[in-house]
Tab-separated table of C-alpha atoms and ligand atoms in Angstrom:
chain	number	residue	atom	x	y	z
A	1	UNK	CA	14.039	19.461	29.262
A	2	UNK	CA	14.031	22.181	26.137
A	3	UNK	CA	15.744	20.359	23.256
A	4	UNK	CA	15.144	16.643	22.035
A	5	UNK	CA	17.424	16.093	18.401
A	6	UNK	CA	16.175	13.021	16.737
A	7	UNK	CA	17.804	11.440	13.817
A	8	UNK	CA	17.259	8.803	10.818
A	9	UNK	CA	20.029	6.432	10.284
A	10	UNK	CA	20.976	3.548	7.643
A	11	UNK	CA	18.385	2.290	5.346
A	12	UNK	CA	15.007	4.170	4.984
A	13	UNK	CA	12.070	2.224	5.859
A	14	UNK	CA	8.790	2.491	5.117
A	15	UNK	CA	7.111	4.342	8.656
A	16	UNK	CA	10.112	6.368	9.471
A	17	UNK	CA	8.247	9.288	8.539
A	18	UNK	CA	5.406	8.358	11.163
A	19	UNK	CA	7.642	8.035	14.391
A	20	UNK	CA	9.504	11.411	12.881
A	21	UNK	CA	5.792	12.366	12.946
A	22	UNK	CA	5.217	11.287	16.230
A	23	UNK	CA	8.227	12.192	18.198
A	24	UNK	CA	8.272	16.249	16.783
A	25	UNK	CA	4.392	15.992	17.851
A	26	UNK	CA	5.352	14.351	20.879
A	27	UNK	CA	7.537	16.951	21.738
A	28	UNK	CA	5.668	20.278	20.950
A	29	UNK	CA	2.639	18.703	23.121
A	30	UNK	CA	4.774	18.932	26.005
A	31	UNK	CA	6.463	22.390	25.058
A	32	UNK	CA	10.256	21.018	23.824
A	33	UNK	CA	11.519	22.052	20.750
A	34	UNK	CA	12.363	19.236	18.578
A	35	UNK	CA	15.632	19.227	16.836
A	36	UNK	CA	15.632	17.308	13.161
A	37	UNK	CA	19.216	16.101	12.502
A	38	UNK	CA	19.826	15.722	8.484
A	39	UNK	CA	21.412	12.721	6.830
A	40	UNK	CA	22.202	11.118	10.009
A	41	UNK	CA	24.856	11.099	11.864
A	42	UNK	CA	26.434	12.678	9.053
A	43	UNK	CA	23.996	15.680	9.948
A	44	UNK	CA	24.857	15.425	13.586
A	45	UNK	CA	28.989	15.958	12.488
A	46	UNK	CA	28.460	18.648	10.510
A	47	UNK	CA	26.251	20.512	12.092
A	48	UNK	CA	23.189	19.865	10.321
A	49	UNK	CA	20.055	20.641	12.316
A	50	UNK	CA	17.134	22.567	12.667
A	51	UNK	CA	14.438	23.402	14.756
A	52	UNK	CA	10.811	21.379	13.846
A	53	UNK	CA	7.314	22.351	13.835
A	54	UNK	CA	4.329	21.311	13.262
A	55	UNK	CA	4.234	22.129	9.499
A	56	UNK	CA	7.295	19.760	8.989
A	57	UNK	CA	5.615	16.837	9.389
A	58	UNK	CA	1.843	17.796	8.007
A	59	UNK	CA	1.068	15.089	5.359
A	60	UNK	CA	3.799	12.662	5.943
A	61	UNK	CA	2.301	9.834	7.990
A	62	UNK	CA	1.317	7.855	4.825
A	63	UNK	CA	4.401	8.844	2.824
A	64	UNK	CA	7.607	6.516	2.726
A	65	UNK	CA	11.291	7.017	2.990
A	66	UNK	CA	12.528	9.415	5.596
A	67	UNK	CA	11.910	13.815	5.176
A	68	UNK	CA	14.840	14.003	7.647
A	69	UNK	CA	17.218	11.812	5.197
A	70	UNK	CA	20.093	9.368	6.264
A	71	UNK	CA	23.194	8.020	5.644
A	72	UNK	CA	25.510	5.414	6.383
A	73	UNK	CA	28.299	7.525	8.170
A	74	UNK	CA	31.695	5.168	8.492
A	75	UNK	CA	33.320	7.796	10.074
A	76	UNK	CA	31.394	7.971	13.438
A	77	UNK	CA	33.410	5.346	14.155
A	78	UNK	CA	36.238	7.918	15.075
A	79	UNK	CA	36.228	9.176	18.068
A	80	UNK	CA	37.096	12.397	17.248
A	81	UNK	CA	34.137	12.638	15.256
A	82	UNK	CA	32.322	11.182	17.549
A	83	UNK	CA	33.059	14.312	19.898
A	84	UNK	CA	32.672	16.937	17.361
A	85	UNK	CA	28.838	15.462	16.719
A	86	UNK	CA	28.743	15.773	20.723
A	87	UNK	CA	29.472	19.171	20.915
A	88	UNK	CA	27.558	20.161	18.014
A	89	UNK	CA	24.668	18.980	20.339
A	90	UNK	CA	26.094	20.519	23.370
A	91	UNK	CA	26.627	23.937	21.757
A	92	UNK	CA	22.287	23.867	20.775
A	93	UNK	CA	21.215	22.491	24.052
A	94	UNK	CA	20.350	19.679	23.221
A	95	UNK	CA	19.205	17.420	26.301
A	96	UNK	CA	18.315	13.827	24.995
A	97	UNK	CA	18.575	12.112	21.248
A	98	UNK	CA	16.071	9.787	19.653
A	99	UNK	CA	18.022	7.593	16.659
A	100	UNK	CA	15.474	5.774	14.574
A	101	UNK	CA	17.567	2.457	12.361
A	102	UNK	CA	18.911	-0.718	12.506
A	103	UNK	CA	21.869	-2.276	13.781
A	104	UNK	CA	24.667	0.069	12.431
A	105	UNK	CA	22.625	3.197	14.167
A	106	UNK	CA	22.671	1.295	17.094
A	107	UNK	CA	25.973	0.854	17.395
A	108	UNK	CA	27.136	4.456	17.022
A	109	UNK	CA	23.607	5.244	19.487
A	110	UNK	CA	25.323	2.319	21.860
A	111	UNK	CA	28.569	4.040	21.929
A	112	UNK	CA	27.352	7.708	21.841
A	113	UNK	CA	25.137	6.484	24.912
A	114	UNK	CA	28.026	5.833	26.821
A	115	UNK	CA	30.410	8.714	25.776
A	116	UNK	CA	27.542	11.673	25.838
A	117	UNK	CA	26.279	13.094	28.898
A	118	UNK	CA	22.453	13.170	27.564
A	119	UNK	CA	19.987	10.240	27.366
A	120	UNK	CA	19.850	8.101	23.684
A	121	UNK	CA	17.028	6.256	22.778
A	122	UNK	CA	16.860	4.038	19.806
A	123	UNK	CA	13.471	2.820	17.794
A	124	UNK	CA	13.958	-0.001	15.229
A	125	UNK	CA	13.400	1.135	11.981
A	126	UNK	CA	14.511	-1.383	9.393
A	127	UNK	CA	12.801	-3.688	6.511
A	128	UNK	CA	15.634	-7.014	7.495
A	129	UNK	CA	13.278	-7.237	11.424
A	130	UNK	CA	16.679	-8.510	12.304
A	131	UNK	CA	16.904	-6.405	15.695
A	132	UNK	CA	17.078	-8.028	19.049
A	133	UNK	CA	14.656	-6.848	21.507
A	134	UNK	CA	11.891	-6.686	18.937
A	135	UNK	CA	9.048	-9.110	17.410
A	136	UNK	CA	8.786	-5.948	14.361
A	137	UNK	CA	10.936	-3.476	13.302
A	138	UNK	CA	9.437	-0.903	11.553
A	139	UNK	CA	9.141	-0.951	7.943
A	140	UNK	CA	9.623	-5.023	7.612
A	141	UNK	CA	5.471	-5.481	7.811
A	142	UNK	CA	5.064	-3.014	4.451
A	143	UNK	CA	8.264	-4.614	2.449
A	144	UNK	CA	7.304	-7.695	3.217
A	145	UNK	CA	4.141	-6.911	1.647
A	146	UNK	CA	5.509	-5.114	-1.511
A	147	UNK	CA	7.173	-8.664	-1.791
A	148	UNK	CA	4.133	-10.630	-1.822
A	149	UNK	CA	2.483	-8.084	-4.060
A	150	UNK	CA	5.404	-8.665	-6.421
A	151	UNK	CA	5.428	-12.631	-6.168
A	152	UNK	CA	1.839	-12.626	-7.121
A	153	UNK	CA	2.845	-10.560	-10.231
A	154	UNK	CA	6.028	-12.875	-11.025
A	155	UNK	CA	3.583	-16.050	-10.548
A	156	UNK	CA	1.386	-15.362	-13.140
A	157	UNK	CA	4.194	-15.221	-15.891
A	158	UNK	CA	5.427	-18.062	-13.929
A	159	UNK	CA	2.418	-20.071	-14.486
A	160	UNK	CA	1.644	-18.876	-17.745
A	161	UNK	CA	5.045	-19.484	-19.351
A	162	UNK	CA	5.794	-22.892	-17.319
A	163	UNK	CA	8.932	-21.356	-15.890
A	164	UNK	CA	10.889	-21.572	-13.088
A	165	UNK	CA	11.967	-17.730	-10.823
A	166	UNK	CA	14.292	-17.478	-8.903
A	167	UNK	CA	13.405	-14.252	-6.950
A	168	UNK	CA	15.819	-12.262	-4.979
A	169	UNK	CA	14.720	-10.228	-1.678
A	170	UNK	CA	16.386	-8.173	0.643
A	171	UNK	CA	18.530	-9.135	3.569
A	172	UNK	CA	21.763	-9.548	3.349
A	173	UNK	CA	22.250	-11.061	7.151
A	174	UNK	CA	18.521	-12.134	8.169
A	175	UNK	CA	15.746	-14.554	6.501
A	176	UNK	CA	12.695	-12.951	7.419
A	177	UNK	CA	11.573	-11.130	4.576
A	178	UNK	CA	12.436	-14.448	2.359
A	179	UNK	CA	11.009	-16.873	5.031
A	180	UNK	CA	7.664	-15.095	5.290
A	181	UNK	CA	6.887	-14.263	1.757
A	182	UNK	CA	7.704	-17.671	0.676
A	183	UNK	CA	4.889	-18.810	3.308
A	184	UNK	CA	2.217	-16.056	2.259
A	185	UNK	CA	2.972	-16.293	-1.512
A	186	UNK	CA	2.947	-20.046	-1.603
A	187	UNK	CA	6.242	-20.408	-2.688
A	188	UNK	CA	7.485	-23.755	-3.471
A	189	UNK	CA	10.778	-23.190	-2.077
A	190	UNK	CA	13.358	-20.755	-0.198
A	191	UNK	CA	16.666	-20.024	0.777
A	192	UNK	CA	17.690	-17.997	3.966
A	193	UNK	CA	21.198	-16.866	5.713
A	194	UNK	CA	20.089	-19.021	8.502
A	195	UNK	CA	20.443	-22.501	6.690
A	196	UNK	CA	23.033	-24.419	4.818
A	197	UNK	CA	21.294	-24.899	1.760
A	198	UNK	CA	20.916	-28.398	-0.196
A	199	UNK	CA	20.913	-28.061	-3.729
A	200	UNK	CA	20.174	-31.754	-4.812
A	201	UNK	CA	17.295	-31.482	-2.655
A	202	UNK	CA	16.351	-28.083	-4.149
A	203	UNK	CA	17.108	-29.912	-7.801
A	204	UNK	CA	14.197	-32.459	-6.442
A	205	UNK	CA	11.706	-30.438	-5.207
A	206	UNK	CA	11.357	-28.507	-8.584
A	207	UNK	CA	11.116	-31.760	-10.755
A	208	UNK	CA	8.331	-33.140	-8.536
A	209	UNK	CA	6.693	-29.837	-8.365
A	210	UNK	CA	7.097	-29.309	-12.112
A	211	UNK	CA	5.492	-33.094	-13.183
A	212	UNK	CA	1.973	-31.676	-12.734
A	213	UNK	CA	2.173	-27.793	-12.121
A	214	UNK	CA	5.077	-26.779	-14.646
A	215	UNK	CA	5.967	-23.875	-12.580
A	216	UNK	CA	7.964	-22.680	-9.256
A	217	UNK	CA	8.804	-19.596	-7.501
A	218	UNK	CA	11.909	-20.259	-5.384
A	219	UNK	CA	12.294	-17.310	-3.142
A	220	UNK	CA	15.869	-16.370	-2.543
A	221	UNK	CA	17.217	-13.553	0.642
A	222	UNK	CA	20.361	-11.932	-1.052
A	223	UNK	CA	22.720	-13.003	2.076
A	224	UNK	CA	21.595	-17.031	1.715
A	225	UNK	CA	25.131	-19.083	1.115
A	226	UNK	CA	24.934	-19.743	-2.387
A	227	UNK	CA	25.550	-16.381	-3.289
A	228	UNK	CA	22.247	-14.478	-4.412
A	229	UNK	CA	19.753	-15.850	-7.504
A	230	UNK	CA	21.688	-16.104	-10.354
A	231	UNK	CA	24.574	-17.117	-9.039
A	232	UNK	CA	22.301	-20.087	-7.459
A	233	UNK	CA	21.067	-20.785	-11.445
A	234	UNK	CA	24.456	-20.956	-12.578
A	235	UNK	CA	24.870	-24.191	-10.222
A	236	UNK	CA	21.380	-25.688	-10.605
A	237	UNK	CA	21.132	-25.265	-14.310
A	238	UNK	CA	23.488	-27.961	-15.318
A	239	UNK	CA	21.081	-30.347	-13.233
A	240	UNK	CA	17.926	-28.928	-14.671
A	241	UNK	CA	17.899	-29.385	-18.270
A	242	UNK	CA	14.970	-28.367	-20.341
A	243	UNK	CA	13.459	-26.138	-17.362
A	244	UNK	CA	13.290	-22.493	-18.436
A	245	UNK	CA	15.317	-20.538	-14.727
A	246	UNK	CA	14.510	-17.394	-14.936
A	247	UNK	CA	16.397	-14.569	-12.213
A	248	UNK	CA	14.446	-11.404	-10.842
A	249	UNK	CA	16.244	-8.987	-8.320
A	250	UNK	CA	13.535	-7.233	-6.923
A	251	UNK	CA	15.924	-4.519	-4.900
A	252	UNK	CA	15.148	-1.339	-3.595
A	253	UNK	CA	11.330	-1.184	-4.534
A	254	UNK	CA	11.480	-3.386	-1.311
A	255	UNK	CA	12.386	-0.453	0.488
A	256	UNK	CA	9.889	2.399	-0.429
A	257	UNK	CA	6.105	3.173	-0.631
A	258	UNK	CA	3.613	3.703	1.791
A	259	UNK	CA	4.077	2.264	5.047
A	260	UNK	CA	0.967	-0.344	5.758
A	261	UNK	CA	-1.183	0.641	8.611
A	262	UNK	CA	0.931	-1.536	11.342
A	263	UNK	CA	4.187	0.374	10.444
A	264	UNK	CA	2.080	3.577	11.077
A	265	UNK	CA	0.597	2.403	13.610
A	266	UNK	CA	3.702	0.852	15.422
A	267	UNK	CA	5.772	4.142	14.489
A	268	UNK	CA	3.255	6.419	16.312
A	269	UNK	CA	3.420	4.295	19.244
A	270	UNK	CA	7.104	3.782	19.456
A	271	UNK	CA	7.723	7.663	18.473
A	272	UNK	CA	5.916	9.141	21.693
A	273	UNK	CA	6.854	6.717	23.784
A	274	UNK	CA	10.590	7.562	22.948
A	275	UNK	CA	9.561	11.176	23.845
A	276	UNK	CA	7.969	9.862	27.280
A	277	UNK	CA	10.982	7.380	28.194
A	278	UNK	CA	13.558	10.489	27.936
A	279	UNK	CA	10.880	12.705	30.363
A	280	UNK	CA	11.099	9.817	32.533
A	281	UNK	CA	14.954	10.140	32.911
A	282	UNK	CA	15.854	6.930	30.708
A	283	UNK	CA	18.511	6.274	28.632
A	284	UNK	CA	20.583	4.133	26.718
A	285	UNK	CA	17.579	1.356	25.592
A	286	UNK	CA	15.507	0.781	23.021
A	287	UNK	CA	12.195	0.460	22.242
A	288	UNK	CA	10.925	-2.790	21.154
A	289	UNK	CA	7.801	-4.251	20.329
A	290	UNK	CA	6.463	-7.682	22.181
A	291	UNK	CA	3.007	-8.572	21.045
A	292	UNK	CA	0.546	-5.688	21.751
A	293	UNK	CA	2.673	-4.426	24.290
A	294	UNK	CA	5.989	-1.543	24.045
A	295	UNK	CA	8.844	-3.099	26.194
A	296	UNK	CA	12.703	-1.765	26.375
A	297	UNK	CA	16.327	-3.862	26.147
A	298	UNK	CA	19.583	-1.708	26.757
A	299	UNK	CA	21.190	-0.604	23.609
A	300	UNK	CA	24.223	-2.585	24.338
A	301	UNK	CA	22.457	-6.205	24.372
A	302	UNK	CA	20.344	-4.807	21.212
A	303	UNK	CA	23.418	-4.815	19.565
A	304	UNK	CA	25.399	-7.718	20.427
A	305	UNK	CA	22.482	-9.710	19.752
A	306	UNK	CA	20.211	-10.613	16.614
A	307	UNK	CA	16.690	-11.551	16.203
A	308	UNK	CA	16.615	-14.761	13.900
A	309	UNK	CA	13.217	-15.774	12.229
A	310	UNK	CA	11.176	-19.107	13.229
A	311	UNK	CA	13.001	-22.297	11.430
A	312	UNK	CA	9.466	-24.255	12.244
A	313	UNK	CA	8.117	-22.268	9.077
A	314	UNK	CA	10.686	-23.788	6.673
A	315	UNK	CA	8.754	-26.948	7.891
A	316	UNK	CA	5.952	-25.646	7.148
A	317	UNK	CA	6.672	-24.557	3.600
A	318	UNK	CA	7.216	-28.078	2.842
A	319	UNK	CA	3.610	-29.166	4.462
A	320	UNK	CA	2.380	-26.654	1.789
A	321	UNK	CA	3.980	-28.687	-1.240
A	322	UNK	CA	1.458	-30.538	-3.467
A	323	UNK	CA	2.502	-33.965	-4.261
A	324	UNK	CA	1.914	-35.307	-7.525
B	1	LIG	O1	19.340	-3.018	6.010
B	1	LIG	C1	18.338	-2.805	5.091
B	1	LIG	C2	18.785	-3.186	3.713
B	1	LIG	O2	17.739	-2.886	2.845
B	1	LIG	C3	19.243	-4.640	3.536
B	1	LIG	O3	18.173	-5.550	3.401
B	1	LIG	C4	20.080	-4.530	2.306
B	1	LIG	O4	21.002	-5.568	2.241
B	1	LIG	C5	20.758	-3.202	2.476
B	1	LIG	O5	19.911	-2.441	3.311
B	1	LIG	C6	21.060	-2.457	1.224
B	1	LIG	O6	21.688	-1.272	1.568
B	1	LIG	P1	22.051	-0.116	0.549
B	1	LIG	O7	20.768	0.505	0.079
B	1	LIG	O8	22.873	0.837	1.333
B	1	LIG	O9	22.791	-0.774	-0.561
């Protein structure tokens, strides 16, 4: 083995830079020269790619988006470009190919797995934790605490100004990031992909809340059914006369910063352990997370299925309203 390529893929995530990190490190400890693809598979199409070393990724363990950059590349859905990224590998020597993303990268590293002669290996990198095979993805533990940092922030106008937010997170297909910060930020209510909202009820809950407290936060993921937070205001609004609903988006600020020690910590693992499952002659799995432990799941089922989060917490939420 000489040549490992390793790529970034779909959205950036806070801790990509650490299993970057830990794969080129990885690989120069056991004498192969890494291979950084730019942009992608983008990169990988057009040829761009370098050699790595250990000054490339000095100083990036704490830092967050990706150095190697990334796309979303429709066109690897071709074939034909599919080929012309193979032989762009083939013509370098490359021998194996480490894709760090979420479920798009996994379906071009599913397909590539099966056209390419060289071992793939994927690592979950994502904010949405919506891949199967894995209890974290990496990057969801540090956006789901810039959330919670900026509920706290949002509460205190909340409280201050009696009003009710409606506040928008990420994930457009998954409820985790929505689910979980409504637990840890006390929210009063949320809305997730997962359930078939019930706006009456919703209507209810922030007129019993409001009777003593004068305040919610209603945490809303940007995929739930009503359409996103201010479309959800439009319909409520009528129904909650005199209550000042207030949107916020909160966006891509989900997305960057630091990565929180876990992320770093689960990167590094999951980076040299990519390294070690291509020495060992594997190929075409992923690398997943289960408790403490590293475990693998074939690309293909990675793909076809989807991690969903725990419905027992919506239940919980409720436990955690006060009644007045
Ligand atoms: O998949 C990660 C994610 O951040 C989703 O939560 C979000 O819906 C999407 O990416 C946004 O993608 P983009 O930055 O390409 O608009």
């Amino acid at each position: 083995m000489n040549k490992i390529a390793l790529l970034t893929s779909g959205g950036d995530s806070p801790g990509m830079n650490a299993a970057v990190r830990a794969i080129v490190k990885t690989c120069l400890f056991h004498n192969i020269v890494p291979i950084g693809i730019r942009d992608g598979y983008k990169g990988m199409v057009e040829g761009e790619m370098y050699e790595m070393k250990y000054s490339d990724v000095d100083n990036i363990i704490h830092t967050g988006g990706t150095i190697l950059g990334s796309s979303r590349c429709l066109e690897f859905k071709n074939k034909e470009t599919r080929i012309t990224a193979i032989n762009n590998l083939n013509q370098i020597g490359v021998e194996g190919l480490i894709v760090i993303g979420g479920d798009g990268t996994f379906t071009g590293a599913s397909i590539l797995s099966d056209e390419m002669g060289i071992p793939v290996i994927g690592i979950p990198g994502t904010i949405d934790n919506d891949i199967y095979g894995t209890d974290h993805t990496i990057g969801y533990d540090t956006a789901l605490n810039t959330v919670i940092d900026a509920v706290d922030k949002i509460r205190d106008t909340a409280s201050s100004h009696h009003r009710i937010f409606f506040i928008e997170v990420m994930g457009r297909h998954a409820g985790f990031i929505a689910l979980n910060a409504a637990v840890a930020s006390g929210a009063e209510s949320v809305l997730i992909p997962e359930e078939i909202p019930d706006l009456n009820e919703l209507v209810a809950q922030i007129q019993s809340q409001n009777k003593g407290k004068r305040s919610s936060i209603i945490i809303v993921a940007e995929g739930e059914q009503e359409g996103g937070s201010i479309e959800l205001i439009n319909k409520v609004a009528p129904m909650l006369e005199g209550y000042d609903l207030r949107p916020t988006v909160l966006g891509h600020i989900q997305r960057g910063g630091s990565p929180s020690a876990f992320d770093r910590i689960l990167a590094t693992r999951m980076g040299s352990y990519a390294v070690d499952l291509i020495l060992e002659g594997q190929k075409g799995i992923m690398i997943g997370s289960d408790g403490d432990k590293l475990i693998t799941t074939s690309l293909e089922t990675a793909v076809k299925l989807h991690n969903t989060p725990d419905l027992e917490r919506l239940r919980l939420l409720k436990k955690m309203l006060t009644r007045y």
